[in-house]
Amino acid sequence: MFKKFVVATSLNTEMIDITSRVQEIVAGIKIDTGLCCVFIPHTTAGITINENADPAVRRDMLVELNKIVPQRDYFTHIEGNSAAHIKASLIGSSVTVPVEAGKLALGTWQGIYFCEFDGPRAREVWVQITG
Ligand code: ZN
Protein backbone atom coordinates (compact mmCIF):
# COMPACT_ATOMS: atom_id res chain seq x y z
CA MET A 1 0.00 0.00 0.00
CA PHE A 2 1.39 3.37 -1.06
CA LYS A 3 -0.08 6.79 -0.24
CA LYS A 4 1.04 10.41 -0.38
CA PHE A 5 0.03 13.55 1.44
CA VAL A 6 1.09 17.18 1.33
CA VAL A 7 2.61 19.18 4.17
CA ALA A 8 2.42 22.96 3.74
CA THR A 9 5.30 24.48 5.69
CA SER A 10 5.08 28.10 6.80
CA LEU A 11 8.62 28.90 7.95
CA ASN A 12 12.12 28.62 6.49
CA THR A 13 13.06 26.08 9.14
CA GLU A 14 10.61 24.13 11.29
CA MET A 15 9.65 20.69 12.57
CA ILE A 16 6.03 19.66 11.99
CA ASP A 17 4.39 16.73 13.80
CA ILE A 18 2.91 14.44 11.11
CA THR A 19 2.25 11.44 13.40
CA SER A 20 -1.55 11.68 13.29
CA ARG A 21 -1.58 11.97 9.48
CA VAL A 22 0.55 8.83 9.14
CA GLN A 23 -1.57 7.03 11.75
CA GLU A 24 -4.73 7.90 9.75
CA ILE A 25 -3.26 6.13 6.72
CA VAL A 26 -2.27 3.09 8.81
CA ALA A 27 -5.78 2.90 10.33
CA GLY A 28 -7.37 3.26 6.88
CA ILE A 29 -5.80 0.10 5.45
CA LYS A 30 -6.82 -2.19 8.31
CA ILE A 31 -3.61 -4.14 8.65
CA ASP A 32 -2.74 -5.75 11.97
CA THR A 33 1.04 -6.19 11.91
CA GLY A 34 3.60 -4.77 9.52
CA LEU A 35 6.05 -2.01 8.75
CA CYS A 36 5.34 1.59 7.84
CA CYS A 37 8.02 3.42 5.88
CA VAL A 38 7.61 7.20 5.78
CA PHE A 39 9.74 8.74 3.04
CA ILE A 40 10.13 12.29 1.79
CA PRO A 41 11.12 12.95 -1.84
CA HIS A 42 13.06 16.16 -1.10
CA THR A 43 16.70 17.24 -0.84
CA THR A 44 16.23 20.24 1.47
CA ALA A 45 13.94 18.67 4.09
CA GLY A 46 14.25 15.72 6.45
CA ILE A 47 12.18 13.38 8.56
CA THR A 48 12.90 12.17 12.06
CA ILE A 49 11.37 10.68 15.20
CA ASN A 50 11.76 12.59 18.45
CA GLU A 51 10.00 13.83 21.57
CA ASN A 52 6.37 14.87 21.19
CA ALA A 53 5.81 16.33 24.66
CA ASP A 54 7.95 19.44 25.12
CA PRO A 55 8.16 21.70 22.04
CA ALA A 56 11.43 23.07 23.47
CA VAL A 57 13.11 19.88 22.23
CA ARG A 58 12.27 20.81 18.63
CA ARG A 59 13.47 24.38 19.18
CA ASP A 60 16.73 23.14 20.70
CA MET A 61 17.29 20.70 17.85
CA LEU A 62 16.88 23.45 15.25
CA VAL A 63 19.15 25.84 17.17
CA GLU A 64 21.89 23.21 17.41
CA LEU A 65 21.52 22.20 13.75
CA ASN A 66 22.01 25.87 12.84
CA LYS A 67 25.28 25.86 14.83
CA ILE A 68 26.51 22.69 13.11
CA VAL A 69 25.54 24.03 9.67
CA PRO A 70 25.57 27.83 9.46
CA GLN A 71 23.16 29.41 6.97
CA ARG A 72 26.05 31.18 5.23
CA ASP A 73 29.53 29.77 4.71
CA TYR A 74 31.90 29.35 1.82
CA PHE A 75 29.34 27.26 -0.04
CA THR A 76 29.65 26.93 -3.82
CA HIS A 77 26.15 25.60 -4.69
CA ILE A 78 24.70 28.30 -6.94
CA GLU A 79 21.11 27.99 -5.62
CA GLY A 80 22.31 29.32 -2.25
CA ASN A 81 20.62 26.70 -0.08
CA SER A 82 23.55 24.42 0.76
CA ALA A 83 22.79 24.63 4.50
CA ALA A 84 19.37 23.08 3.83
CA HIS A 85 20.89 20.30 1.69
CA ILE A 86 23.43 19.44 4.41
CA LYS A 87 20.82 19.42 7.19
CA ALA A 88 18.58 17.20 5.04
CA SER A 89 21.33 14.60 4.78
CA LEU A 90 22.17 14.83 8.50
CA ILE A 91 18.54 14.17 9.45
CA GLY A 92 17.75 11.66 6.69
CA SER A 93 14.87 11.16 4.28
CA SER A 94 12.95 8.22 5.77
CA VAL A 95 11.87 6.55 9.00
CA THR A 96 10.44 3.07 9.47
CA VAL A 97 7.96 2.38 12.26
CA PRO A 98 6.53 -1.02 13.25
CA VAL A 99 2.76 -1.44 13.01
CA GLU A 100 1.14 -3.47 15.80
CA ALA A 101 -2.58 -4.04 16.35
CA GLY A 102 -3.32 -1.65 13.49
CA LYS A 103 -1.40 1.26 15.00
CA LEU A 104 2.03 2.83 14.71
CA ALA A 105 4.09 1.22 17.49
CA LEU A 106 5.79 4.38 18.71
CA GLY A 107 7.19 4.97 22.19
CA THR A 108 5.09 7.08 24.57
CA TRP A 109 7.15 10.20 23.91
CA GLN A 110 7.83 9.66 20.22
CA GLY A 111 6.36 11.60 17.31
CA ILE A 112 7.21 11.67 13.60
CA TYR A 113 8.46 15.06 12.46
CA PHE A 114 8.71 16.56 9.00
CA CYS A 115 11.77 18.83 9.12
CA GLU A 116 11.65 21.82 6.79
CA PHE A 117 15.03 23.44 6.04
CA ASP A 118 14.25 25.59 3.00
CA GLY A 119 10.65 26.71 3.34
CA PRO A 120 8.03 27.75 3.19
CA ARG A 121 6.95 25.24 0.55
CA ALA A 122 4.35 22.60 -0.23
CA ARG A 123 6.06 19.30 0.51
CA GLU A 124 5.14 15.67 -0.06
CA VAL A 125 5.28 12.76 2.34
CA TRP A 126 5.13 9.24 0.90
CA VAL A 127 3.95 6.34 3.04
CA GLN A 128 4.51 2.69 2.15
CA ILE A 129 3.01 0.03 4.40
CA THR A 130 3.79 -3.66 4.14
CA GLY A 131 2.39 -6.45 6.24
ZN1 ZN B 1 19.89 23.59 -3.84
mmCIF file with all atom_site columns, C-alpha atoms and ligand atoms in Angstrom:
data_model
loop_
_atom_site.group_PDB
_atom_site.id
_atom_site.type_symbol
_atom_site.label_atom_id
_atom_site.label_alt_id
_atom_site.label_comp_id
_atom_site.label_asym_id
_atom_site.label_entity_id
_atom_site.label_seq_id
_atom_site.pdbx_PDB_ins_code
_atom_site.Cartn_x
_atom_site.Cartn_y
_atom_site.Cartn_z
_atom_site.occupancy
_atom_site.B_iso_or_equiv
_atom_site.pdbx_formal_charge
_atom_site.auth_seq_id
_atom_site.auth_comp_id
_atom_site.auth_asym_id
_atom_site.auth_atom_id
_atom_site.pdbx_PDB_model_num
ATOM   1   C  CA . MET A 1 1   ? 0.000  0.000  0.000  1.00 0.00 ? 1   MET A CA 1
ATOM   2   C  CA . PHE A 1 2   ? 1.395  3.369  -1.064 1.00 0.00 ? 2   PHE A CA 1
ATOM   3   C  CA . LYS A 1 3   ? -0.083 6.790  -0.239 1.00 0.00 ? 3   LYS A CA 1
ATOM   4   C  CA . LYS A 1 4   ? 1.037  10.407 -0.385 1.00 0.00 ? 4   LYS A CA 1
ATOM   5   C  CA . PHE A 1 5   ? 0.033  13.545 1.439  1.00 0.00 ? 5   PHE A CA 1
ATOM   6   C  CA . VAL A 1 6   ? 1.088  17.182 1.329  1.00 0.00 ? 6   VAL A CA 1
ATOM   7   C  CA . VAL A 1 7   ? 2.610  19.182 4.170  1.00 0.00 ? 7   VAL A CA 1
ATOM   8   C  CA . ALA A 1 8   ? 2.420  22.962 3.740  1.00 0.00 ? 8   ALA A CA 1
ATOM   9   C  CA . THR A 1 9   ? 5.299  24.477 5.688  1.00 0.00 ? 9   THR A CA 1
ATOM   10  C  CA . SER A 1 10  ? 5.076  28.102 6.797  1.00 0.00 ? 10  SER A CA 1
ATOM   11  C  CA . LEU A 1 11  ? 8.621  28.902 7.945  1.00 0.00 ? 11  LEU A CA 1
ATOM   12  C  CA . ASN A 1 12  ? 12.120 28.618 6.486  1.00 0.00 ? 12  ASN A CA 1
ATOM   13  C  CA . THR A 1 13  ? 13.063 26.076 9.139  1.00 0.00 ? 13  THR A CA 1
ATOM   14  C  CA . GLU A 1 14  ? 10.614 24.131 11.290 1.00 0.00 ? 14  GLU A CA 1
ATOM   15  C  CA . MET A 1 15  ? 9.648  20.688 12.565 1.00 0.00 ? 15  MET A CA 1
ATOM   16  C  CA . ILE A 1 16  ? 6.028  19.662 11.987 1.00 0.00 ? 16  ILE A CA 1
ATOM   17  C  CA . ASP A 1 17  ? 4.395  16.732 13.799 1.00 0.00 ? 17  ASP A CA 1
ATOM   18  C  CA . ILE A 1 18  ? 2.909  14.442 11.113 1.00 0.00 ? 18  ILE A CA 1
ATOM   19  C  CA . THR A 1 19  ? 2.250  11.443 13.400 1.00 0.00 ? 19  THR A CA 1
ATOM   20  C  CA . SER A 1 20  ? -1.547 11.676 13.286 1.00 0.00 ? 20  SER A CA 1
ATOM   21  C  CA . ARG A 1 21  ? -1.585 11.965 9.483  1.00 0.00 ? 21  ARG A CA 1
ATOM   22  C  CA . VAL A 1 22  ? 0.553  8.835  9.139  1.00 0.00 ? 22  VAL A CA 1
ATOM   23  C  CA . GLN A 1 23  ? -1.567 7.031  11.751 1.00 0.00 ? 23  GLN A CA 1
ATOM   24  C  CA . GLU A 1 24  ? -4.730 7.903  9.751  1.00 0.00 ? 24  GLU A CA 1
ATOM   25  C  CA . ILE A 1 25  ? -3.259 6.127  6.721  1.00 0.00 ? 25  ILE A CA 1
ATOM   26  C  CA . VAL A 1 26  ? -2.271 3.087  8.815  1.00 0.00 ? 26  VAL A CA 1
ATOM   27  C  CA . ALA A 1 27  ? -5.783 2.903  10.327 1.00 0.00 ? 27  ALA A CA 1
ATOM   28  C  CA . GLY A 1 28  ? -7.367 3.258  6.875  1.00 0.00 ? 28  GLY A CA 1
ATOM   29  C  CA . ILE A 1 29  ? -5.797 0.105  5.450  1.00 0.00 ? 29  ILE A CA 1
ATOM   30  C  CA . LYS A 1 30  ? -6.823 -2.185 8.307  1.00 0.00 ? 30  LYS A CA 1
ATOM   31  C  CA . ILE A 1 31  ? -3.609 -4.140 8.655  1.00 0.00 ? 31  ILE A CA 1
ATOM   32  C  CA . ASP A 1 32  ? -2.742 -5.747 11.965 1.00 0.00 ? 32  ASP A CA 1
ATOM   33  C  CA . THR A 1 33  ? 1.042  -6.191 11.905 1.00 0.00 ? 33  THR A CA 1
ATOM   34  C  CA . GLY A 1 34  ? 3.601  -4.774 9.519  1.00 0.00 ? 34  GLY A CA 1
ATOM   35  C  CA . LEU A 1 35  ? 6.050  -2.010 8.750  1.00 0.00 ? 35  LEU A CA 1
ATOM   36  C  CA . CYS A 1 36  ? 5.338  1.588  7.842  1.00 0.00 ? 36  CYS A CA 1
ATOM   37  C  CA . CYS A 1 37  ? 8.023  3.424  5.883  1.00 0.00 ? 37  CYS A CA 1
ATOM   38  C  CA . VAL A 1 38  ? 7.607  7.200  5.777  1.00 0.00 ? 38  VAL A CA 1
ATOM   39  C  CA . PHE A 1 39  ? 9.739  8.736  3.041  1.00 0.00 ? 39  PHE A CA 1
ATOM   40  C  CA . ILE A 1 40  ? 10.133 12.289 1.791  1.00 0.00 ? 40  ILE A CA 1
ATOM   41  C  CA . PRO A 1 41  ? 11.118 12.955 -1.844 1.00 0.00 ? 41  PRO A CA 1
ATOM   42  C  CA . HIS A 1 42  ? 13.055 16.155 -1.101 1.00 0.00 ? 42  HIS A CA 1
ATOM   43  C  CA . THR A 1 43  ? 16.696 17.241 -0.843 1.00 0.00 ? 43  THR A CA 1
ATOM   44  C  CA . THR A 1 44  ? 16.226 20.237 1.468  1.00 0.00 ? 44  THR A CA 1
ATOM   45  C  CA . ALA A 1 45  ? 13.937 18.667 4.091  1.00 0.00 ? 45  ALA A CA 1
ATOM   46  C  CA . GLY A 1 46  ? 14.251 15.725 6.446  1.00 0.00 ? 46  GLY A CA 1
ATOM   47  C  CA . ILE A 1 47  ? 12.183 13.378 8.557  1.00 0.00 ? 47  ILE A CA 1
ATOM   48  C  CA . THR A 1 48  ? 12.903 12.172 12.062 1.00 0.00 ? 48  THR A CA 1
ATOM   49  C  CA . ILE A 1 49  ? 11.367 10.682 15.197 1.00 0.00 ? 49  ILE A CA 1
ATOM   50  C  CA . ASN A 1 50  ? 11.759 12.587 18.447 1.00 0.00 ? 50  ASN A CA 1
ATOM   51  C  CA . GLU A 1 51  ? 10.000 13.831 21.572 1.00 0.00 ? 51  GLU A CA 1
ATOM   52  C  CA . ASN A 1 52  ? 6.369  14.865 21.185 1.00 0.00 ? 52  ASN A CA 1
ATOM   53  C  CA . ALA A 1 53  ? 5.809  16.328 24.660 1.00 0.00 ? 53  ALA A CA 1
ATOM   54  C  CA . ASP A 1 54  ? 7.945  19.439 25.124 1.00 0.00 ? 54  ASP A CA 1
ATOM   55  C  CA . PRO A 1 55  ? 8.155  21.703 22.044 1.00 0.00 ? 55  PRO A CA 1
ATOM   56  C  CA . ALA A 1 56  ? 11.427 23.068 23.466 1.00 0.00 ? 56  ALA A CA 1
ATOM   57  C  CA . VAL A 1 57  ? 13.113 19.882 22.233 1.00 0.00 ? 57  VAL A CA 1
ATOM   58  C  CA . ARG A 1 58  ? 12.274 20.814 18.634 1.00 0.00 ? 58  ARG A CA 1
ATOM   59  C  CA . ARG A 1 59  ? 13.467 24.385 19.176 1.00 0.00 ? 59  ARG A CA 1
ATOM   60  C  CA . ASP A 1 60  ? 16.730 23.142 20.701 1.00 0.00 ? 60  ASP A CA 1
ATOM   61  C  CA . MET A 1 61  ? 17.294 20.703 17.850 1.00 0.00 ? 61  MET A CA 1
ATOM   62  C  CA . LEU A 1 62  ? 16.881 23.445 15.246 1.00 0.00 ? 62  LEU A CA 1
ATOM   63  C  CA . VAL A 1 63  ? 19.149 25.839 17.170 1.00 0.00 ? 63  VAL A CA 1
ATOM   64  C  CA . GLU A 1 64  ? 21.891 23.206 17.413 1.00 0.00 ? 64  GLU A CA 1
ATOM   65  C  CA . LEU A 1 65  ? 21.520 22.205 13.746 1.00 0.00 ? 65  LEU A CA 1
ATOM   66  C  CA . ASN A 1 66  ? 22.013 25.869 12.840 1.00 0.00 ? 66  ASN A CA 1
ATOM   67  C  CA . LYS A 1 67  ? 25.278 25.857 14.830 1.00 0.00 ? 67  LYS A CA 1
ATOM   68  C  CA . ILE A 1 68  ? 26.514 22.687 13.108 1.00 0.00 ? 68  ILE A CA 1
ATOM   69  C  CA . VAL A 1 69  ? 25.540 24.026 9.675  1.00 0.00 ? 69  VAL A CA 1
ATOM   70  C  CA . PRO A 1 70  ? 25.567 27.831 9.462  1.00 0.00 ? 70  PRO A CA 1
ATOM   71  C  CA . GLN A 1 71  ? 23.164 29.412 6.972  1.00 0.00 ? 71  GLN A CA 1
ATOM   72  C  CA . ARG A 1 72  ? 26.051 31.183 5.231  1.00 0.00 ? 72  ARG A CA 1
ATOM   73  C  CA . ASP A 1 73  ? 29.529 29.771 4.712  1.00 0.00 ? 73  ASP A CA 1
ATOM   74  C  CA . TYR A 1 74  ? 31.899 29.354 1.815  1.00 0.00 ? 74  TYR A CA 1
ATOM   75  C  CA . PHE A 1 75  ? 29.336 27.261 -0.044 1.00 0.00 ? 75  PHE A CA 1
ATOM   76  C  CA . THR A 1 76  ? 29.646 26.930 -3.822 1.00 0.00 ? 76  THR A CA 1
ATOM   77  C  CA . HIS A 1 77  ? 26.146 25.603 -4.693 1.00 0.00 ? 77  HIS A CA 1
ATOM   78  C  CA . ILE A 1 78  ? 24.695 28.302 -6.939 1.00 0.00 ? 78  ILE A CA 1
ATOM   79  C  CA . GLU A 1 79  ? 21.114 27.992 -5.622 1.00 0.00 ? 79  GLU A CA 1
ATOM   80  C  CA . GLY A 1 80  ? 22.312 29.324 -2.251 1.00 0.00 ? 80  GLY A CA 1
ATOM   81  C  CA . ASN A 1 81  ? 20.622 26.701 -0.079 1.00 0.00 ? 81  ASN A CA 1
ATOM   82  C  CA . SER A 1 82  ? 23.546 24.422 0.760  1.00 0.00 ? 82  SER A CA 1
ATOM   83  C  CA . ALA A 1 83  ? 22.791 24.634 4.497  1.00 0.00 ? 83  ALA A CA 1
ATOM   84  C  CA . ALA A 1 84  ? 19.370 23.080 3.825  1.00 0.00 ? 84  ALA A CA 1
ATOM   85  C  CA . HIS A 1 85  ? 20.891 20.301 1.692  1.00 0.00 ? 85  HIS A CA 1
ATOM   86  C  CA . ILE A 1 86  ? 23.430 19.441 4.406  1.00 0.00 ? 86  ILE A CA 1
ATOM   87  C  CA . LYS A 1 87  ? 20.817 19.424 7.193  1.00 0.00 ? 87  LYS A CA 1
ATOM   88  C  CA . ALA A 1 88  ? 18.579 17.203 5.041  1.00 0.00 ? 88  ALA A CA 1
ATOM   89  C  CA . SER A 1 89  ? 21.333 14.599 4.781  1.00 0.00 ? 89  SER A CA 1
ATOM   90  C  CA . LEU A 1 90  ? 22.171 14.830 8.495  1.00 0.00 ? 90  LEU A CA 1
ATOM   91  C  CA . ILE A 1 91  ? 18.538 14.173 9.447  1.00 0.00 ? 91  ILE A CA 1
ATOM   92  C  CA . GLY A 1 92  ? 17.747 11.665 6.686  1.00 0.00 ? 92  GLY A CA 1
ATOM   93  C  CA . SER A 1 93  ? 14.866 11.160 4.281  1.00 0.00 ? 93  SER A CA 1
ATOM   94  C  CA . SER A 1 94  ? 12.948 8.221  5.771  1.00 0.00 ? 94  SER A CA 1
ATOM   95  C  CA . VAL A 1 95  ? 11.873 6.551  8.996  1.00 0.00 ? 95  VAL A CA 1
ATOM   96  C  CA . THR A 1 96  ? 10.445 3.073  9.473  1.00 0.00 ? 96  THR A CA 1
ATOM   97  C  CA . VAL A 1 97  ? 7.956  2.382  12.264 1.00 0.00 ? 97  VAL A CA 1
ATOM   98  C  CA . PRO A 1 98  ? 6.532  -1.023 13.251 1.00 0.00 ? 98  PRO A CA 1
ATOM   99  C  CA . VAL A 1 99  ? 2.762  -1.444 13.012 1.00 0.00 ? 99  VAL A CA 1
ATOM   100 C  CA . GLU A 1 100 ? 1.145  -3.473 15.797 1.00 0.00 ? 100 GLU A CA 1
ATOM   101 C  CA . ALA A 1 101 ? -2.580 -4.042 16.349 1.00 0.00 ? 101 ALA A CA 1
ATOM   102 C  CA . GLY A 1 102 ? -3.323 -1.653 13.486 1.00 0.00 ? 102 GLY A CA 1
ATOM   103 C  CA . LYS A 1 103 ? -1.405 1.259  15.004 1.00 0.00 ? 103 LYS A CA 1
ATOM   104 C  CA . LEU A 1 104 ? 2.026  2.827  14.708 1.00 0.00 ? 104 LEU A CA 1
ATOM   105 C  CA . ALA A 1 105 ? 4.087  1.218  17.485 1.00 0.00 ? 105 ALA A CA 1
ATOM   106 C  CA . LEU A 1 106 ? 5.792  4.376  18.710 1.00 0.00 ? 106 LEU A CA 1
ATOM   107 C  CA . GLY A 1 107 ? 7.190  4.971  22.194 1.00 0.00 ? 107 GLY A CA 1
ATOM   108 C  CA . THR A 1 108 ? 5.092  7.079  24.566 1.00 0.00 ? 108 THR A CA 1
ATOM   109 C  CA . TRP A 1 109 ? 7.151  10.198 23.910 1.00 0.00 ? 109 TRP A CA 1
ATOM   110 C  CA . GLN A 1 110 ? 7.835  9.656  20.219 1.00 0.00 ? 110 GLN A CA 1
ATOM   111 C  CA . GLY A 1 111 ? 6.359  11.595 17.311 1.00 0.00 ? 111 GLY A CA 1
ATOM   112 C  CA . ILE A 1 112 ? 7.205  11.666 13.603 1.00 0.00 ? 112 ILE A CA 1
ATOM   113 C  CA . TYR A 1 113 ? 8.461  15.062 12.457 1.00 0.00 ? 113 TYR A CA 1
ATOM   114 C  CA . PHE A 1 114 ? 8.714  16.556 9.001  1.00 0.00 ? 114 PHE A CA 1
ATOM   115 C  CA . CYS A 1 115 ? 11.773 18.834 9.119  1.00 0.00 ? 115 CYS A CA 1
ATOM   116 C  CA . GLU A 1 116 ? 11.651 21.824 6.787  1.00 0.00 ? 116 GLU A CA 1
ATOM   117 C  CA . PHE A 1 117 ? 15.030 23.438 6.044  1.00 0.00 ? 117 PHE A CA 1
ATOM   118 C  CA . ASP A 1 118 ? 14.248 25.593 3.002  1.00 0.00 ? 118 ASP A CA 1
ATOM   119 C  CA . GLY A 1 119 ? 10.649 26.714 3.343  1.00 0.00 ? 119 GLY A CA 1
ATOM   120 C  CA . PRO A 1 120 ? 8.033  27.754 3.189  1.00 0.00 ? 120 PRO A CA 1
ATOM   121 C  CA . ARG A 1 121 ? 6.951  25.243 0.545  1.00 0.00 ? 121 ARG A CA 1
ATOM   122 C  CA . ALA A 1 122 ? 4.346  22.603 -0.227 1.00 0.00 ? 122 ALA A CA 1
ATOM   123 C  CA . ARG A 1 123 ? 6.059  19.301 0.505  1.00 0.00 ? 123 ARG A CA 1
ATOM   124 C  CA . GLU A 1 124 ? 5.142  15.670 -0.057 1.00 0.00 ? 124 GLU A CA 1
ATOM   125 C  CA . VAL A 1 125 ? 5.279  12.761 2.338  1.00 0.00 ? 125 VAL A CA 1
ATOM   126 C  CA . TRP A 1 126 ? 5.135  9.241  0.899  1.00 0.00 ? 126 TRP A CA 1
ATOM   127 C  CA . VAL A 1 127 ? 3.952  6.345  3.044  1.00 0.00 ? 127 VAL A CA 1
ATOM   128 C  CA . GLN A 1 128 ? 4.512  2.692  2.152  1.00 0.00 ? 128 GLN A CA 1
ATOM   129 C  CA . ILE A 1 129 ? 3.015  0.030  4.402  1.00 0.00 ? 129 ILE A CA 1
ATOM   130 C  CA . THR A 1 130 ? 3.789  -3.658 4.137  1.00 0.00 ? 130 THR A CA 1
ATOM   131 C  CA . GLY A 1 131 ? 2.385  -6.452 6.241  1.00 0.00 ? 131 GLY A CA 1
HETATM 132 ZN ZN . ZN  B 2 .   ? 19.893 23.592 -3.841 1.00 0.00 ? 1   ZN  B ZN 1
#
